[in-house]
PDB file of N, CA and C in Angstrom:
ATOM      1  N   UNK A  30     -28.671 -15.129 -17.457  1.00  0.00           N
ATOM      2  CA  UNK A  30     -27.850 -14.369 -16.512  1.00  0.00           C
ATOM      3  C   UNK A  30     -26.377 -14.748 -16.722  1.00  0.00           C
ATOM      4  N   UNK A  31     -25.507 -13.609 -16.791  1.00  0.00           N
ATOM      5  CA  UNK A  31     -24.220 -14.056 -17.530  1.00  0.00           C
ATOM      6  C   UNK A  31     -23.427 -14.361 -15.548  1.00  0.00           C
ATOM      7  N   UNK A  32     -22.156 -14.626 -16.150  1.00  0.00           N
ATOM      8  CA  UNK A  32     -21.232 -14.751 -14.815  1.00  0.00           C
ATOM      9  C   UNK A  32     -21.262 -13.108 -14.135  1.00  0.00           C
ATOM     10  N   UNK A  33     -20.855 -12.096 -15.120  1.00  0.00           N
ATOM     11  CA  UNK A  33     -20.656 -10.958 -14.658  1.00  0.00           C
ATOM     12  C   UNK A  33     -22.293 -10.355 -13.723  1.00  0.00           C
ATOM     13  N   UNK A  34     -23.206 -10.932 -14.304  1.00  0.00           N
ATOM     14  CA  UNK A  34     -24.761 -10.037 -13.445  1.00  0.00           C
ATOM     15  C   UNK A  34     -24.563 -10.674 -12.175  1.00  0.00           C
ATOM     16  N   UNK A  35     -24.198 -12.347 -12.846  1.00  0.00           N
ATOM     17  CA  UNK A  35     -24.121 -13.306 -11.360  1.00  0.00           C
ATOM     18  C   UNK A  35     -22.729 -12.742  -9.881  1.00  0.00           C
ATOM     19  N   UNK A  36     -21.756 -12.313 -10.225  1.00  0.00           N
ATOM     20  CA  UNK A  36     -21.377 -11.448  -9.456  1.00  0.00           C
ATOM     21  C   UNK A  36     -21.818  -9.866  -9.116  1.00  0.00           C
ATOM     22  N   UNK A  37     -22.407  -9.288 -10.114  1.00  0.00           N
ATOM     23  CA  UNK A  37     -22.719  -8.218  -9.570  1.00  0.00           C
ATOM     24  C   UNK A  37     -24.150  -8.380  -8.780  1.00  0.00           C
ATOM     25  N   UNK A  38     -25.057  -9.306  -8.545  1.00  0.00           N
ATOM     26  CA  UNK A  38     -25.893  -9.659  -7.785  1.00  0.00           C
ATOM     27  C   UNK A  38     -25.347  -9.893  -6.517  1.00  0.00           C
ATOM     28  N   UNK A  39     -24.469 -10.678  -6.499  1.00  0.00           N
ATOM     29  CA  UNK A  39     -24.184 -11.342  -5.178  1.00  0.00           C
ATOM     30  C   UNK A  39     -23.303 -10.039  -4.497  1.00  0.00           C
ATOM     31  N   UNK A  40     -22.591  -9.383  -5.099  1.00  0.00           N
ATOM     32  CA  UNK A  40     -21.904  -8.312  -4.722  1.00  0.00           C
ATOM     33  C   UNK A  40     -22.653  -7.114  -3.781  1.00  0.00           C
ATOM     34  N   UNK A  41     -23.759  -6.715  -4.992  1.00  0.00           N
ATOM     35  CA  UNK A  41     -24.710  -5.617  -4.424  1.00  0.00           C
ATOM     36  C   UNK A  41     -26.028  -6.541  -3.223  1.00  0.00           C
ATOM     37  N   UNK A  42     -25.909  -7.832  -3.140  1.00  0.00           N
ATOM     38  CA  UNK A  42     -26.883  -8.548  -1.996  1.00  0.00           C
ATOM     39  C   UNK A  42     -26.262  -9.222  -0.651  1.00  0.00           C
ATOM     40  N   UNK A  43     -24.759  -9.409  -1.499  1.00  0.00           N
ATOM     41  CA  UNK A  43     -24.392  -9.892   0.162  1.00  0.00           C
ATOM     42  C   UNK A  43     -23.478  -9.161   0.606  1.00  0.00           C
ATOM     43  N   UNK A  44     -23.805  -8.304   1.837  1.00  0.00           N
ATOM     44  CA  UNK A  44     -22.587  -7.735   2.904  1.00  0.00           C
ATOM     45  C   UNK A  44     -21.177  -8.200   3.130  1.00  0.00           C
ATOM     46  N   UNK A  45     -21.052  -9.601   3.647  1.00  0.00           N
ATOM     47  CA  UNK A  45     -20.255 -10.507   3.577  1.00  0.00           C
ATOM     48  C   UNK A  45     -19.230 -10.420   2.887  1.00  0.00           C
ATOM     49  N   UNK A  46     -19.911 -10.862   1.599  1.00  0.00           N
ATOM     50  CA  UNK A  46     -18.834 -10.718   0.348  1.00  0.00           C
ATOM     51  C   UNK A  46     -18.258  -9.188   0.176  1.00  0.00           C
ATOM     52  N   UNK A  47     -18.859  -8.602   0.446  1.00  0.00           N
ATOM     53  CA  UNK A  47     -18.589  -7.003  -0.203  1.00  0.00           C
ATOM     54  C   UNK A  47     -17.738  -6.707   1.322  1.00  0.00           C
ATOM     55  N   UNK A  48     -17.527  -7.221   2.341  1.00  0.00           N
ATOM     56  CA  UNK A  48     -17.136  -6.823   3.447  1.00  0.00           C
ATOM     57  C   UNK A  48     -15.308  -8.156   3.494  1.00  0.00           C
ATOM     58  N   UNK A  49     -15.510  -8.768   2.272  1.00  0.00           N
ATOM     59  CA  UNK A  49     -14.641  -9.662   1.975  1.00  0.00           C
ATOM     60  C   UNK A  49     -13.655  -8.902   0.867  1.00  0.00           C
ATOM     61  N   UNK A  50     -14.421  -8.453  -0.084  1.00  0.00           N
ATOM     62  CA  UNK A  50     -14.084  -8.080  -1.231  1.00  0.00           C
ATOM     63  C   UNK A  50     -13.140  -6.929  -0.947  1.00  0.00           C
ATOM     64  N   UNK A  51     -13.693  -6.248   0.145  1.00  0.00           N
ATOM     65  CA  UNK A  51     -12.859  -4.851   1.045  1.00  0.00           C
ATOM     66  C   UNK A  51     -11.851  -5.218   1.344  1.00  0.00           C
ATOM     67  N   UNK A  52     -11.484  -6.210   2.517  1.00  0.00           N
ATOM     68  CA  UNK A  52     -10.529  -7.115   2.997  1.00  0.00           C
ATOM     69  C   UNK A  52      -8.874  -6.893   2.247  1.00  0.00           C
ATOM     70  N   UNK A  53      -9.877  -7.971   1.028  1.00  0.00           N
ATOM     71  CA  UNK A  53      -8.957  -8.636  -0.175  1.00  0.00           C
ATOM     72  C   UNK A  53      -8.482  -7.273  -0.675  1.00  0.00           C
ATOM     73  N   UNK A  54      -9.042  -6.491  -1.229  1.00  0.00           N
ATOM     74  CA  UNK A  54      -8.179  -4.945  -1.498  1.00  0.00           C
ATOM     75  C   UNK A  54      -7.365  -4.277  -0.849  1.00  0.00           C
ATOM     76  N   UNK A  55      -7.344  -4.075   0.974  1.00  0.00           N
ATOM     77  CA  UNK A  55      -6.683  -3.679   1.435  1.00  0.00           C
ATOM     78  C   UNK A  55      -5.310  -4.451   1.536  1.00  0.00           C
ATOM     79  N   UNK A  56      -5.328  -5.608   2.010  1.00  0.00           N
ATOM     80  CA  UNK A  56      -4.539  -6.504   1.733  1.00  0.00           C
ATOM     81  C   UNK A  56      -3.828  -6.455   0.459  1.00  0.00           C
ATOM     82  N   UNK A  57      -4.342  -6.296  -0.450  1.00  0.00           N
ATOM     83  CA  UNK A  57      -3.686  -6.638  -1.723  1.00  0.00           C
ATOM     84  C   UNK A  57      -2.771  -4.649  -1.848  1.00  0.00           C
ATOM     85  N   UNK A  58      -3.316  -4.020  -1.270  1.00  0.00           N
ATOM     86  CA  UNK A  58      -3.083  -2.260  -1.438  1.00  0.00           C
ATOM     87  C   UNK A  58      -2.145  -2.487  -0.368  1.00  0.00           C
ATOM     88  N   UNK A  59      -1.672  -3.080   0.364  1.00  0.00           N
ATOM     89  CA  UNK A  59      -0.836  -2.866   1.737  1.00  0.00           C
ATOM     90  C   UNK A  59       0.624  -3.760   0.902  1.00  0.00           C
ATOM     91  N   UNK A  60       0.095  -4.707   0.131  1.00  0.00           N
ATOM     92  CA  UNK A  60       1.186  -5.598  -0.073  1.00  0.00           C
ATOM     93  C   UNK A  60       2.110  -4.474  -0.975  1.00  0.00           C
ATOM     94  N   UNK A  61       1.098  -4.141  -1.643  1.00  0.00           N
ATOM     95  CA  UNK A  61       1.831  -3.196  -3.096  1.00  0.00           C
ATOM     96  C   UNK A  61       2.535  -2.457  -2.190  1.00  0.00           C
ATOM     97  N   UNK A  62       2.002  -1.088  -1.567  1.00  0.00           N
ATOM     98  CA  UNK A  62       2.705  -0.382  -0.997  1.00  0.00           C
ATOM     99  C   UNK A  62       3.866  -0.761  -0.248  1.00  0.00           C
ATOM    100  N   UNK A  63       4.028  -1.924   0.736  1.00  0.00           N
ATOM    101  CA  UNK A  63       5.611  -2.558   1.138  1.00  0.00           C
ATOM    102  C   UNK A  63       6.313  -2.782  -0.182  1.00  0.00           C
ATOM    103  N   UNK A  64       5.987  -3.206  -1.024  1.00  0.00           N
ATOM    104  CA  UNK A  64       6.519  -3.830  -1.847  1.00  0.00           C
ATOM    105  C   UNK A  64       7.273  -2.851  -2.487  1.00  0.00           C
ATOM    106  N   UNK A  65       6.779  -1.566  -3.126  1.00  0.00           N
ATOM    107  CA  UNK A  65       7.060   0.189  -3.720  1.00  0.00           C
ATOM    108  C   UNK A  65       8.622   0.758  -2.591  1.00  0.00           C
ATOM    109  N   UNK A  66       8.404  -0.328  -1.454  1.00  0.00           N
ATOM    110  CA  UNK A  66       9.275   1.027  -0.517  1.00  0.00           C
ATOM    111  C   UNK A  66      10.482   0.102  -0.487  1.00  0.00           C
ATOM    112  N   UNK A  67      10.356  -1.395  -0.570  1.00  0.00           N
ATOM    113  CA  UNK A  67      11.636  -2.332  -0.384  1.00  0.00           C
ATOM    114  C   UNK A  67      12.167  -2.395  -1.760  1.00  0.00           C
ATOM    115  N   UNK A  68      11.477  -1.586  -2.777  1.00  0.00           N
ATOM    116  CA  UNK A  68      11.861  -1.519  -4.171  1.00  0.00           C
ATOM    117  C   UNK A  68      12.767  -0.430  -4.603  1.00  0.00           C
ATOM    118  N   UNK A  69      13.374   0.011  -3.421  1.00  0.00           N
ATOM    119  CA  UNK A  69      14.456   1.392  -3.591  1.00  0.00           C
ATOM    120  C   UNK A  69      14.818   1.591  -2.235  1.00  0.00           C
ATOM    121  N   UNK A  70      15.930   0.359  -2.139  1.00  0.00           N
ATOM    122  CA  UNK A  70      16.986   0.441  -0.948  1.00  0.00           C
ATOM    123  C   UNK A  70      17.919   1.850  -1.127  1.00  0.00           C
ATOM    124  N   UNK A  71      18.306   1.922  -2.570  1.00  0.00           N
ATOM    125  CA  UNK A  71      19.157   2.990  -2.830  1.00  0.00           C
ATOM    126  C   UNK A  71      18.661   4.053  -2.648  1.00  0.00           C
ATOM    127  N   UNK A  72      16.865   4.644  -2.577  1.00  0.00           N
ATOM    128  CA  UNK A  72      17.029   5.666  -2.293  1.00  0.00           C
ATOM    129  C   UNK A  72      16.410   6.004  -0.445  1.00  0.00           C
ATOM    130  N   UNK A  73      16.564   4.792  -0.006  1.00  0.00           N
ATOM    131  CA  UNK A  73      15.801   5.105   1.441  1.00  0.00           C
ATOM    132  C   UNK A  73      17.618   5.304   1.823  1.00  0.00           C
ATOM    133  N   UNK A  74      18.697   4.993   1.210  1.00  0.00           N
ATOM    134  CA  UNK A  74      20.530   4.900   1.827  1.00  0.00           C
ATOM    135  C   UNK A  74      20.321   6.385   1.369  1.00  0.00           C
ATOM    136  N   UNK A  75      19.850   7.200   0.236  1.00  0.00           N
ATOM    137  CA  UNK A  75      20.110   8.386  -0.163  1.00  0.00           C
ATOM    138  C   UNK A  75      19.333   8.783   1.265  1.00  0.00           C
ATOM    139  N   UNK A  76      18.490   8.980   1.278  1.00  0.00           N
ATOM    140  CA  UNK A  76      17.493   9.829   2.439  1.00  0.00           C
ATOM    141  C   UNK A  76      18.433   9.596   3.761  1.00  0.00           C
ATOM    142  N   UNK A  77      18.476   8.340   3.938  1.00  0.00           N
ATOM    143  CA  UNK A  77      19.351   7.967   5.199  1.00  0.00           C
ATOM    144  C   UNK A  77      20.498   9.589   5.279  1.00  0.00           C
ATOM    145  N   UNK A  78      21.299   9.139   4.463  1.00  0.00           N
ATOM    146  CA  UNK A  78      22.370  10.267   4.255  1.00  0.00           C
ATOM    147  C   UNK A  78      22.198  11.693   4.534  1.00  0.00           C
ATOM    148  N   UNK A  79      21.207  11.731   3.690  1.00  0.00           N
ATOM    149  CA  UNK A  79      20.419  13.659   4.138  1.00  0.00           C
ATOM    150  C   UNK A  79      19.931  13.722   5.136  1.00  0.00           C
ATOM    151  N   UNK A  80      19.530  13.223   6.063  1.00  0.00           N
ATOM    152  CA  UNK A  80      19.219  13.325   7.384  1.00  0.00           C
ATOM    153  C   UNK A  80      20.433  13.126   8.390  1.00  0.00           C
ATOM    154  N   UNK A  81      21.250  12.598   8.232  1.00  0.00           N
ATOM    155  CA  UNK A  81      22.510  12.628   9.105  1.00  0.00           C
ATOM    156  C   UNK A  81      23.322  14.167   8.384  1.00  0.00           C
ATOM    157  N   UNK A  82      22.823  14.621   7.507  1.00  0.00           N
ATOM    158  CA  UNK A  82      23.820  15.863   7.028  1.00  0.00           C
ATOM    159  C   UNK A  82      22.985  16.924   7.702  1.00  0.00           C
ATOM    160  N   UNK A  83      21.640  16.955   7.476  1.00  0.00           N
ATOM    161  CA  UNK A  83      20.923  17.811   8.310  1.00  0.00           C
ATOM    162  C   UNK A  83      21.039  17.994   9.683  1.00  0.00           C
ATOM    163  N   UNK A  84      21.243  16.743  10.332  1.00  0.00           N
ATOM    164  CA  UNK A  84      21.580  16.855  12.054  1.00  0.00           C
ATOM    165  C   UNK A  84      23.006  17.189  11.993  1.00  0.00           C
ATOM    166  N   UNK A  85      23.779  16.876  11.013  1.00  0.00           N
ATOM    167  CA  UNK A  85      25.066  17.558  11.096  1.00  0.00           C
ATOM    168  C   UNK A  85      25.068  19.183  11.279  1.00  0.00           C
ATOM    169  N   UNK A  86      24.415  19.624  10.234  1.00  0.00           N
ATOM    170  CA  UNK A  86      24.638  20.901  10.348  1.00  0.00           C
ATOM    171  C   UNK A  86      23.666  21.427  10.955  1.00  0.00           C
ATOM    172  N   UNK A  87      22.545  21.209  11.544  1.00  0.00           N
ATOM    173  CA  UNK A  87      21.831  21.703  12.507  1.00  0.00           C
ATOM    174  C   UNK A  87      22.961  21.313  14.167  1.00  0.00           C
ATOM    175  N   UNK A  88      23.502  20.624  14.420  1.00  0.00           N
ATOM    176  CA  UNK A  88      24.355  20.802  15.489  1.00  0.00           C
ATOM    177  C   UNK A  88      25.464  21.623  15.548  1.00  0.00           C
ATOM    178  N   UNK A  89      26.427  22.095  14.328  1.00  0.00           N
ATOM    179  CA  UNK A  89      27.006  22.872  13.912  1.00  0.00           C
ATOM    180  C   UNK A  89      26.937  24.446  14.373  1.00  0.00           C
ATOM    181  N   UNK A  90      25.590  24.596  13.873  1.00  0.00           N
ATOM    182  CA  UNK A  90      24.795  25.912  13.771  1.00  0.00           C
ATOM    183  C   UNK A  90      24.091  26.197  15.272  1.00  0.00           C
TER     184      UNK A  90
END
């Protein structure tokens, strides 16, 4: 039995782990995603901008 059957045993037999293994992904998928959005200050200052031009000219109008 190699390492890999030996995890895919324990994977497909214990809940636990597989209810761990979930966990650890979301966690690890939540980090990425903060991480993607603090990775472009310059364009959340661009967006910033277009939304104050939009309420500009929607008050205008």
């Amino acid at each position: 039995m190699t390492a890999a059957d030996t995890i895919y045993w324990t994977a497909t037999t214990c809940p636990l782990f597989m209810h761990a293994c979930r966990e650890i992904c979301k966690q690890v998928g939540q980090k990425l995603e903060q991480r993607s959005q603090l990775s472009s200050p310059l364009q959340r200052h661009h967006q910033g901008i277009e939304e104050m031009a939009q309420r500009e000219r929607e008050r205008v109008l």
